[in-house]
Each structure stands twice: as C-alpha cells, then as structure tokens.
Amino acid sequence: MLTKTKVTVANGDGIGPEIMAAVINILENAGANIEYEFIDIGEKVYKEGFTSGIRPEAWDSIRQNGVFLKAPITTPQGGGYKSLNVTIRKALGLFANVRPSKAMAPFIKTHYPNLDVVIVRENEEDLYAGIEYRQTNDVVQGLKLISYPGSDRIIRYAFEYCRSNGRKKLTCMAKDNIMKITDGLFTSLFKEIGKEYPDIDQDIKIIDIGAALLAERPEVFDVVVTQNLYGDIISDIVAQVSGSVGLGGSANIGPTVSMFEAIHGSAPDIAGRNLANPSGLLNGAIMMLVHIGQHKIAEKIMNAWLKTIEEGIHTGDIFVEGKSKQRVGTQEFASAIIERLGQKPEHFATVEYAEGGKPIVIAEYISKPAVKTLMGVDVFVDWKGKDPDELASKLIQTASGILKLKIITNRGAKVYPGNMEETFCSDHWRCRFVAQDANVDYETLHYRPVSYTSVMALMSILHDRGIDIIKTENLYYFDGERGFTLGQGE
Ligand code: NAD
C-alpha cells in the first residue's frame, strides 16, 4: 500500500468542527490516502494566552507535513489578538492565495450562469503589513509596502497557474494611474513578465472598473492577478455573485507549506446545529488533493458533489423553495455526496484533473542592484497653523545649509508655492527640501546629490528652532530615475 500523505488538520471554531467532520468523512469514503494529524488553533488557544492563536508545537506539525487543511476560526475582538490567518500566511511564506469561483446555475441562484473566474491574490504584502501610525492630532498613516520579489513571484505564479490549468487569459488589476510607484511597479512587472508567456492573453484593468466589471460581467474574465487588499475584496465579490461565499474554497501556496480552507468564516450564528454547508471546505480539500497528487480522488469527490448539487440536495443556505428538492443538514449533505461517489454529473460537465502535473515552482527573484543617489528629503511636520505661506517663511528663515525648501504639500496637494485658498489643510505638512542650484530640474536630474550629513544638519536646526518633525522620507534616484512622486500640482 502506498504511504499515506500526512496532513495537518485544524477543526477550528464555530461551524469548523462540523464541516471538518463532514469533509473528512467524504475524503475517507472516497479513498483519500491521507493520515490526519490534528492540532488545536483558534479561540481556545487565544484564551490560553497565545495571542497569535496557535501553540509552538502546532507550527512544527504544519512545517513538517507541509500541507495544512484548516477549518475557519473565530478571531476574538480586541485584546491584542492577531488574525491567525495573516500570521500563518506571513510566517510560512504562503505568498499566493488562489480562489476559484464557478456558477452552479440553474441549481444555485446566480445572475451569471457562465461565471468561471480564478482570483490569484498576493498574500503577504501591501497594506496587510499592518504598519500604521497616528502622526498628528488629526492624521493617521498606513504604509503600503510592495516589493519587486513579492510582485514578481505572484505574477509568475499566476501565469504558470494559467498554463497548468488550461486557462487562456490573465488580467492584472491595480491602480497605477494613482499609485504610480507601488501599483506602477506591479503593472510594469506584469508587462515585462508577460512577454515570457505569449500563449496567454493579457490585459490590465484599473481596479475600480475591474471590480465593477467583475460584479456586472464576470464571464469575460478568466484568471485575475492582483495585490493583497484588492484581491481580498474582489474575491469576495466574485464568490458572492457566483452564488454564495459559502461554496468557495481557497489555497494558500508557499514554497514549502500550503494551506487549504473555505473562504467563509466560523459562522457562530449557526454553529453546532448541523446547518452549515461544508462545500467551501470541501472545495478547499479538493484543491489539496490535487496539490498532493491525488487527482483521481479529487475528481471522484468533485463529480459526486456536482451530482448532489444538481439533484437538488441542498443545505439551508442554498435551498430555494420550489427549485431545490431536499433540504439537508451538514452531515446528511456529506452522506449524499458519499452515496454518489463514482457517479458523474448529468447537467454539469464531468470534471477531470490532468494527472502528473507538477506543483508550480517559482525561481527566486534575483535583485537587480541600481545606483541609489540621495537628492533631498521630505520633512513631515505637525503644525497647527492654517496659512502655508506662514509655515514656508518659518522654514525658509530657519533652514541654512544647502538644502532649501522647494514645496509644501498637505495630504498630497501642493499648498506652497501658490496655495489655492479652497485646498483644505490638516495639521500634517510635507515639506520638501532639495539642494537647489539656480536651475533645478526634477525631470532631467539637473540638481545636486546631497549627503545624509546635510539632511541631519537640517533636522537638527529645524528641531532647535521649534519645528515639530513627525518623520522624514529620503528622496532617492535609482539609476537616474526618480524614486518618489511629485506633489499634486508640483
Ligand atoms: P462568516 O463567513 O462566518 O459568516 C457570514 C454569514 O454567512 C453568516 O450569516 C453565516 O451563518 C453564513 N455562513 C458562513 N459560512 C457558512 C456555511 N458554510 N454554511 C452556511 N452559512 C454560512 O463571517 P463573519 O460572521 O463575519 O465572521 C465570523 C467569525 O469568523 C469572525 O470571528 C471572523 O474573524 C472569522 N473569520 C474566519 C475566517 C477564517 O478562519 N478563514 C475567515 C473569515 C472570518
């Protein structure tokens, strides 16, 4: 007998234990060659004082087995508790979140019977770094961090996913018209990497219209690759318009560990009542079976699930009076699938997973070192005045040395020189200092590099004269290209 694949399993909270029991029952009856190693995570562990919701020995199990099937957990509100999902994704480098959604019309209500979309979401970076500050009385800040290696890896993964799953088109969604450096990096890498995949149709959409189209015409999309926050939002939109978020499974893929789960949460409102639909977790488990090379078992379960759905055997969340045939509980739904193992759907196309497909491996990104030159500094100042000219004259009188005030912006809009009186000003001012020669020209680099010593000298004198510095941001050029944005109206 073939050696069993060891999988770490967490029953989770709320409906977690019920849907996990149903899923394992189906896997066992389908002949999945798996040994289950159970760990505790979630509410109970949080309450024992582990603020991450997981004990140290549980990490060992996940890392040794490399495959983790996880039921949803409840994150207690407040109290310094961290989201375990975010912790696991980051700690284990699960960089790709793959969320397929497919309409099940006419058996599950949807406006889009032809919807069949996969969202590939970057899973570690972006605003999810959780680096946030209150900087002044009126202004707080969150940092959006996007890296070359992180973007390269997810974009390549999405192209490779298209190839290995017979998908024809990849759409990149971002907001590079506004976030020219962060989202600009993402779309420019997409264009560059895309040249290596001429067999895949490629398209870039601004995220706002992209999300609107996903909600209104999802059938025109195939696979979408995007950053963490956008991906979080659009994957829920697509899952919801496909019929129900309760049906979706998701894979979180890393170089050595992968985690499989349902999209939905622990649904405490229906916990312990045998009401929950186990389909989301089952779809996650089917992705896991394909991942560990048990394609035939995955196929058998998927086809039995489709047959159960098309026969109108539905849990309460998808049951429609007059359309569905039988309303069942969680465990009865699992039994209906088990009874149909080996059968093929009649309405839906039979699913086949290509065997022998290798897991997608992305080569490590090789950083291209660029020459970095310091060209000035943005000094962020907490100032309670209202007239930007007054702040400017204070700064101009104060600053000696080679760094001179060039512009002041407030929430990104230029307010000095040439303030428009309608522009609202908060107490958070960005004051840009550069080494100004007679002919300063940002675009053609006709201005002098500066030393960090001159930046420190400037800080020291501003501080001595009572300027309240919140933070500074160095202005660099990389290989002669501006590495910072201009203020609006600069
Ligand atoms: P939820 O997804 O748990 O529930 C939203 C609604 O959908 C509820 O009405 C619920 O009854 C219903 N629902 C969800 N799954 C269902 C299923 N399988 N069958 C039938 N109905 C289902 O979202 P929530 O209420 O916002 O969150 C509850 C808890 O889950 C929170 O503590 C949250 O932090 C956590 N959560 C965990 C995960 C995870 O572990 N991956 C994901 C999201 C939310």
XYZ file of C-alpha atoms and ligand atoms in Angstrom:
534
model
C 0.000 0.000 0.000
C 1.210 3.479 -0.858
C 2.493 5.569 2.041
C -0.152 7.935 3.278
C 0.400 11.668 2.881
C 0.456 13.301 6.291
C -1.750 16.355 6.520
C -2.087 18.701 9.486
C -5.751 19.372 10.278
C -7.349 22.046 12.458
C -11.043 21.740 13.325
C -11.326 25.446 14.089
C -14.187 27.213 15.837
C -17.923 27.743 15.349
C -19.091 25.542 12.466
C -15.475 24.396 11.953
C -15.681 21.002 13.729
C -18.974 20.060 11.969
C -17.838 20.896 8.463
C -14.426 19.295 9.055
C -16.076 16.060 10.245
C -18.247 16.067 7.112
C -15.268 16.685 4.827
C -13.054 14.025 6.408
C -15.942 11.558 6.184
C -16.135 12.248 2.428
C -12.343 12.043 1.952
C -12.201 8.707 3.808
C -15.071 7.201 1.852
C -13.525 8.360 -1.431
C -10.309 6.514 -0.527
C -8.043 9.519 0.004
C -4.622 8.237 1.020
C -4.139 10.635 3.912
C -3.018 10.431 7.527
C -4.547 13.247 9.571
C -2.561 14.977 12.310
C -4.854 17.196 14.383
C -3.790 20.436 16.009
C -5.705 22.974 18.073
C -5.841 26.556 16.888
C -8.171 29.479 17.398
C -10.390 30.670 20.215
C -9.356 28.137 22.858
C -5.657 28.732 22.211
C -6.078 32.513 22.138
C -7.743 32.288 25.527
C -4.842 30.247 26.926
C -2.761 33.370 26.364
C -1.217 32.672 22.933
C -2.092 35.976 21.240
C -1.412 34.513 17.794
C -3.983 31.702 18.343
C -1.508 28.866 17.795
C 0.867 26.935 20.120
C 4.557 26.499 19.237
C 4.263 22.708 18.736
C 1.458 23.199 16.191
C 3.896 25.131 13.976
C 6.169 22.049 13.964
C 3.367 19.833 12.669
C 2.464 22.259 9.865
C 6.081 22.741 8.825
C 6.937 19.037 8.907
C 3.881 17.953 6.922
C 3.869 20.921 4.544
C 0.119 20.535 3.941
C -2.497 22.095 6.204
C -6.273 21.682 5.997
C -7.825 24.368 8.134
C -11.410 24.996 9.216
C -12.412 28.605 9.913
C -11.604 30.065 13.292
C -13.035 32.881 15.378
C -10.720 35.808 15.988
C -11.664 37.332 19.362
C -12.330 41.077 19.097
C -9.801 43.486 20.655
C -7.420 42.376 23.418
C -4.343 42.476 21.199
C -5.323 39.248 19.372
C -3.764 38.918 15.937
C -5.505 37.367 12.927
C -4.173 33.803 12.808
C -4.725 33.646 9.060
C -2.480 36.632 8.460
C 0.104 35.222 10.924
C 0.185 31.811 9.201
C 0.364 33.286 5.706
C 3.247 35.544 6.577
C 5.204 33.237 8.878
C 5.147 30.362 6.379
C 5.566 32.484 3.258
C 2.204 31.456 1.732
C 2.529 34.064 -0.984
C -0.262 33.009 -3.346
C -3.928 32.875 -2.459
C -5.877 31.085 -5.177
C -9.668 31.441 -5.092
C -11.681 29.839 -7.893
C -15.398 30.634 -8.275
C -17.770 28.921 -10.683
C -21.507 29.429 -11.163
C -23.684 26.375 -10.474
C -26.726 27.579 -12.405
C -29.540 26.699 -12.616
C -29.218 24.772 -9.327
C -27.748 27.625 -7.298
C -29.161 31.061 -7.936
C -26.865 33.472 -9.790
C -27.249 36.197 -12.415
C -24.157 34.872 -14.199
C -24.543 31.242 -15.243
C -21.271 31.348 -17.219
C -19.105 32.735 -14.433
C -15.839 30.807 -14.066
C -13.138 33.039 -12.576
C -9.993 32.406 -10.545
C -8.557 35.205 -8.409
C -4.839 34.903 -7.675
C -4.186 37.258 -4.783
C -0.808 38.307 -3.411
C -0.936 37.175 0.192
C 1.877 38.754 2.197
C 2.422 42.419 1.336
C 0.511 45.620 0.674
C -1.460 47.342 3.422
C -1.626 43.980 5.236
C 1.845 44.701 6.606
C -0.240 46.419 9.289
C 2.292 49.235 9.747
C 0.171 52.134 10.939
C 0.782 55.279 12.938
C -1.047 58.216 14.373
C 1.241 61.089 13.456
C -0.592 64.244 14.441
C -3.761 65.144 16.245
C -5.768 64.840 13.029
C -3.864 62.454 10.766
C -3.061 58.730 10.834
C -0.996 56.782 8.337
C -0.860 53.197 6.981
C 2.072 52.006 4.890
C 1.550 50.222 1.611
C 4.619 48.070 1.005
C 5.065 46.423 -2.391
C 8.284 44.589 -3.256
C 9.875 43.552 -6.545
C 10.400 39.938 -5.361
C 6.841 39.681 -3.966
C 5.231 41.083 -7.118
C 7.465 39.064 -9.449
C 6.594 35.855 -7.616
C 2.811 36.288 -7.616
C 2.680 37.424 -11.249
C 4.808 34.483 -12.408
C 2.700 32.150 -10.262
C -0.480 33.454 -11.931
C 0.946 32.923 -15.442
C 2.129 29.421 -14.513
C -1.280 28.699 -12.959
C -2.929 29.631 -16.279
C -0.631 27.281 -18.161
C -1.032 24.311 -15.844
C -4.813 24.708 -15.564
C -5.584 25.307 -19.233
C -6.626 28.914 -18.601
C -6.347 31.278 -21.558
C -6.332 34.804 -20.220
C -4.727 36.651 -17.312
C -5.942 40.100 -16.228
C -3.822 42.232 -13.911
C -5.760 44.670 -11.702
C -4.154 47.636 -9.929
C -4.479 51.387 -9.558
C -1.276 52.533 -11.258
C -2.844 55.739 -12.560
C -2.848 56.991 -8.955
C -0.227 54.920 -7.123
C 2.423 55.292 -9.762
C 5.298 53.801 -7.793
C 3.688 50.940 -5.832
C 0.982 49.824 -8.275
C 3.142 51.055 -11.157
C 5.770 48.505 -10.129
C 3.117 45.758 -10.192
C 1.775 46.559 -13.663
C 5.207 47.188 -15.169
C 6.413 43.790 -13.924
C 3.219 42.248 -15.304
C 4.020 43.669 -18.754
C 7.650 42.576 -18.557
C 6.961 39.031 -17.308
C 4.012 38.739 -19.711
C 6.476 38.721 -22.646
C 7.610 35.279 -21.462
C 4.026 33.962 -21.789
C 2.898 34.767 -25.350
C 0.449 31.833 -25.201
C -1.652 33.597 -22.514
C -3.898 36.559 -23.436
C -3.048 39.520 -21.230
C -4.910 42.542 -20.080
C -4.539 45.284 -17.454
C -7.549 46.872 -15.765
C -7.695 49.685 -13.258
C -9.067 48.041 -10.111
C -12.169 50.236 -9.757
C -13.597 49.497 -13.186
C -12.173 45.963 -12.947
C -14.174 45.305 -9.772
C -17.279 46.848 -11.335
C -16.944 44.595 -14.387
C -16.407 41.533 -12.186
C -19.713 42.330 -10.490
C -21.539 43.059 -13.737
C -19.933 40.928 -16.477
C -17.774 38.330 -14.687
C -17.971 35.882 -17.578
C -15.493 37.994 -19.602
C -12.734 37.223 -17.048
C -10.704 34.055 -16.735
C -7.841 34.471 -14.209
C -7.122 37.723 -12.366
C -3.871 38.556 -10.561
C -3.800 41.396 -8.070
C -2.384 42.743 -4.823
C -3.461 41.700 -1.347
C -6.206 44.211 -0.464
C -7.746 44.403 -3.949
C -7.663 40.588 -4.081
C -9.414 40.283 -0.740
C -12.253 42.493 -1.949
C -12.697 41.190 -5.485
C -12.506 37.524 -4.492
C -15.473 38.023 -2.142
C -17.370 39.896 -4.870
C -16.808 37.088 -7.363
C -17.630 34.343 -4.848
C -20.822 36.135 -3.866
C -22.062 36.800 -7.419
C -21.262 33.205 -8.380
C -23.978 32.101 -5.939
C -22.632 32.135 -2.382
C -19.410 32.771 -0.465
C -20.347 29.580 1.401
C -19.261 27.465 -1.602
C -15.772 28.770 -2.232
C -12.541 27.042 -1.271
C -9.123 28.603 -1.301
C -5.495 27.535 -1.465
C -2.666 29.460 0.179
C 0.507 28.372 -1.543
C 4.089 28.783 -0.351
C 7.423 27.281 -1.394
C 7.388 24.593 1.320
C 3.966 24.734 3.001
C 0.444 25.113 1.591
C -2.799 25.703 3.446
C -6.305 24.860 2.206
C -9.531 26.257 3.620
C -13.003 27.642 2.950
C -13.421 31.310 2.077
C -16.082 31.885 4.735
C -15.652 32.351 8.488
C -16.683 30.349 11.552
C -20.391 31.374 11.348
C -21.023 31.339 15.124
C -24.713 32.166 14.465
C -25.360 28.643 13.147
C -22.649 26.679 14.981
C -23.479 23.274 16.479
C -26.848 22.994 14.699
C -25.911 20.802 11.735
C -26.958 23.642 9.397
C -23.642 24.645 7.818
C -22.770 23.938 4.216
C -19.472 22.015 4.116
C -18.933 22.791 0.396
C -16.419 25.616 0.892
C -14.096 23.468 2.988
C -14.718 20.501 0.670
C -13.642 22.592 -2.320
C -10.517 23.588 -0.364
C -9.868 19.888 0.354
C -10.300 19.040 -3.354
C -7.621 21.634 -4.198
C -5.451 19.990 -1.544
C -5.906 16.530 -3.115
C -4.789 17.883 -6.496
C -1.840 19.574 -4.772
C -0.666 16.305 -3.178
C -1.095 14.389 -6.437
C -4.320 12.514 -5.590
C -6.073 13.748 -8.731
C -8.377 10.775 -9.205
C -9.774 11.051 -5.679
C -10.225 14.810 -6.189
C -12.156 14.118 -9.409
C -14.326 11.462 -7.796
C -15.342 13.826 -4.972
C -15.875 16.822 -7.251
C -18.144 14.844 -9.610
C -20.155 13.408 -6.698
C -20.530 16.917 -5.262
C -21.744 18.277 -8.614
C -24.219 15.392 -8.877
C -25.532 16.101 -5.362
C -25.994 19.793 -6.175
C -27.762 19.133 -9.489
C -30.083 16.606 -7.847
C -31.293 19.482 -5.677
C -29.995 18.121 -2.365
C -29.111 21.382 -0.657
C -28.187 22.761 2.748
C -30.323 25.651 4.033
C -28.059 28.441 2.727
C -28.566 27.413 -0.919
C -32.010 25.848 -0.610
C -34.677 27.526 -2.777
C -38.301 26.508 -2.276
C -39.726 25.050 -5.480
C -36.293 24.599 -7.087
C -34.291 22.563 -4.587
C -35.565 19.037 -3.947
C -34.425 18.198 -0.431
C -33.227 20.358 2.448
C -30.496 18.570 4.372
C -28.162 19.202 7.306
C -24.366 19.229 7.186
C -23.818 15.520 7.823
C -26.728 14.404 5.560
C -25.272 16.511 2.758
C -21.941 14.713 3.259
C -23.750 11.339 3.195
C -25.489 12.305 -0.070
C -22.084 13.032 -1.632
C -20.675 9.743 -0.305
C -23.623 7.833 -1.849
C -22.791 9.412 -5.221
C -19.024 8.735 -5.191
C -18.194 7.132 -8.535
C -21.165 8.768 -10.304
C -20.882 11.526 -12.891
C -22.967 14.693 -13.066
C -25.555 14.837 -15.849
C -26.106 18.556 -16.234
C -22.611 19.811 -15.390
C -19.568 18.723 -17.369
C -17.650 15.897 -15.718
C -14.514 17.242 -14.072
C -11.132 15.750 -14.906
C -7.860 16.863 -13.343
C -4.786 16.370 -15.508
C -2.576 13.912 -13.701
C 1.182 14.209 -13.447
C 1.074 17.989 -13.252
C 3.955 19.197 -11.123
C 3.444 21.770 -8.384
C 4.250 25.264 -9.596
C 7.738 26.284 -8.544
C 8.826 29.888 -8.955
C 12.536 30.625 -9.166
C 13.868 33.028 -6.589
C 13.845 36.631 -7.755
C 17.311 37.967 -8.456
C 17.517 41.573 -7.398
C 18.982 43.992 -9.958
C 21.133 46.430 -7.987
C 20.577 50.049 -9.008
C 22.731 53.059 -8.165
C 20.938 54.948 -5.407
C 21.547 58.681 -5.058
C 20.159 60.899 -2.304
C 18.623 64.040 -3.782
C 16.842 65.608 -0.838
C 14.402 64.937 1.939
C 10.711 65.276 2.723
C 10.263 66.507 6.274
C 6.794 65.837 7.674
C 5.804 68.490 10.162
C 2.989 68.768 12.723
C 1.844 72.382 12.541
C -1.425 73.797 13.774
C -1.401 76.970 11.649
C -3.590 77.406 8.585
C -1.589 79.576 6.162
C 1.033 77.542 4.253
C 2.948 80.747 3.351
C 3.474 81.359 7.068
C 4.930 77.865 7.543
C 7.080 78.308 4.432
C 8.551 81.580 5.642
C 9.312 79.991 9.027
C 11.118 77.122 7.302
C 12.952 79.374 4.855
C 14.201 81.615 7.667
C 15.263 78.600 9.688
C 16.933 76.389 7.113
C 20.523 77.190 6.414
C 22.970 74.975 4.519
C 22.480 73.587 1.049
C 19.025 72.093 1.495
C 16.322 74.606 0.672
C 12.539 74.390 0.808
C 11.060 73.538 -2.597
C 7.408 72.781 -1.968
C 4.934 72.089 0.809
C 2.047 69.680 0.326
C -0.862 68.880 2.594
C -2.437 65.430 2.166
C -0.593 65.235 -1.168
C -1.802 68.545 -2.656
C 0.683 71.365 -3.228
C -0.041 74.335 -0.966
C 3.261 76.207 -1.326
C 4.260 77.968 -3.501
C 0.947 79.029 -4.954
C -1.704 77.889 -2.481
C -5.345 77.811 -3.598
C -7.408 79.007 -0.700
C -10.006 76.261 -1.264
C -7.484 73.486 -0.527
C -8.243 72.076 2.902
C -5.196 71.850 5.148
C -4.831 69.428 8.036
C -2.110 69.620 10.698
C 0.122 67.267 8.650
C 2.543 69.045 6.304
C 5.086 67.560 3.934
C 7.958 69.966 3.366
C 10.309 69.027 0.543
C 13.921 70.121 0.777
C 16.362 69.735 -2.101
C 19.777 71.172 -2.862
C 18.643 73.954 -5.070
C 21.023 75.335 -7.619
C 19.959 78.071 -9.943
C 18.491 75.632 -12.446
C 16.702 72.896 -10.571
C 15.091 70.444 -12.908
C 13.487 67.346 -11.441
C 12.977 65.546 -14.691
C 16.444 65.841 -16.171
C 18.361 65.428 -12.951
C 19.952 68.837 -13.074
C 20.221 69.076 -9.390
C 22.792 68.036 -6.963
C 23.015 64.894 -4.936
C 23.241 65.644 -1.241
C 24.865 63.920 1.693
C 22.922 62.466 4.591
C 25.028 64.688 6.845
C 23.332 67.708 5.296
C 19.933 66.097 5.945
C 20.862 65.576 9.612
C 22.117 69.157 9.869
C 18.775 70.352 8.510
C 16.860 68.187 11.015
C 18.931 69.478 13.859
C 18.383 73.132 13.025
C 14.643 72.690 12.367
C 14.268 70.904 15.689
C 16.294 73.575 17.542
C 14.012 76.264 16.152
C 10.901 74.511 17.419
C 9.654 72.778 14.244
C 7.735 69.606 15.251
C 9.161 66.939 12.934
C 6.986 63.801 12.736
C 9.125 61.849 10.300
C 11.345 62.173 7.271
C 11.430 60.379 3.943
C 14.601 60.412 1.865
C 14.303 61.349 -1.806
C 16.321 58.968 -3.960
C 17.032 58.488 -7.596
C 17.689 54.909 -8.723
C 19.866 54.642 -11.842
C 18.935 58.220 -12.631
C 15.174 57.652 -12.282
C 13.079 59.483 -9.752
C 12.142 57.149 -6.877
C 9.446 59.389 -5.418
C 6.306 61.039 -6.677
C 5.819 64.717 -7.241
C 3.253 66.541 -5.127
C -0.089 67.054 -6.883
C 0.319 70.279 -8.810
C 4.111 70.310 -8.392
P -18.891 34.237 8.336
O -18.382 33.874 6.978
O -18.516 33.334 9.449
O -20.496 34.340 8.286
C -21.197 35.245 7.435
C -22.614 34.712 7.198
O -22.552 33.578 6.310
C -23.312 34.208 8.458
O -24.678 34.507 8.382
C -23.111 32.710 8.424
O -24.140 31.977 9.061
C -23.107 32.420 6.922
N -22.233 31.289 6.591
C -20.879 31.293 6.584
N -20.409 30.093 6.256
C -21.477 29.308 6.048
C -21.631 27.941 5.687
N -20.579 27.148 5.462
N -22.891 27.454 5.579
C -23.960 28.240 5.779
N -23.870 29.549 6.104
C -22.644 30.065 6.259
O -18.395 35.726 8.635
P -18.426 36.586 9.977
O -19.726 36.349 10.686
O -18.063 37.945 9.553
O -17.238 36.029 10.863
C -17.394 35.126 11.941
C -16.014 34.791 12.508
O -15.235 34.125 11.522
C -15.208 36.006 12.950
O -14.567 35.730 14.167
C -14.167 36.162 11.866
O -12.974 36.741 12.340
C -13.945 34.719 11.461
N -13.425 34.509 10.081
C -12.533 33.499 9.932
C -12.059 33.186 8.672
C -11.083 32.059 8.550
O -10.759 31.432 9.517
N -10.586 31.786 7.346
C -12.499 33.901 7.541
C -13.449 34.926 7.727
C -13.920 35.206 9.008
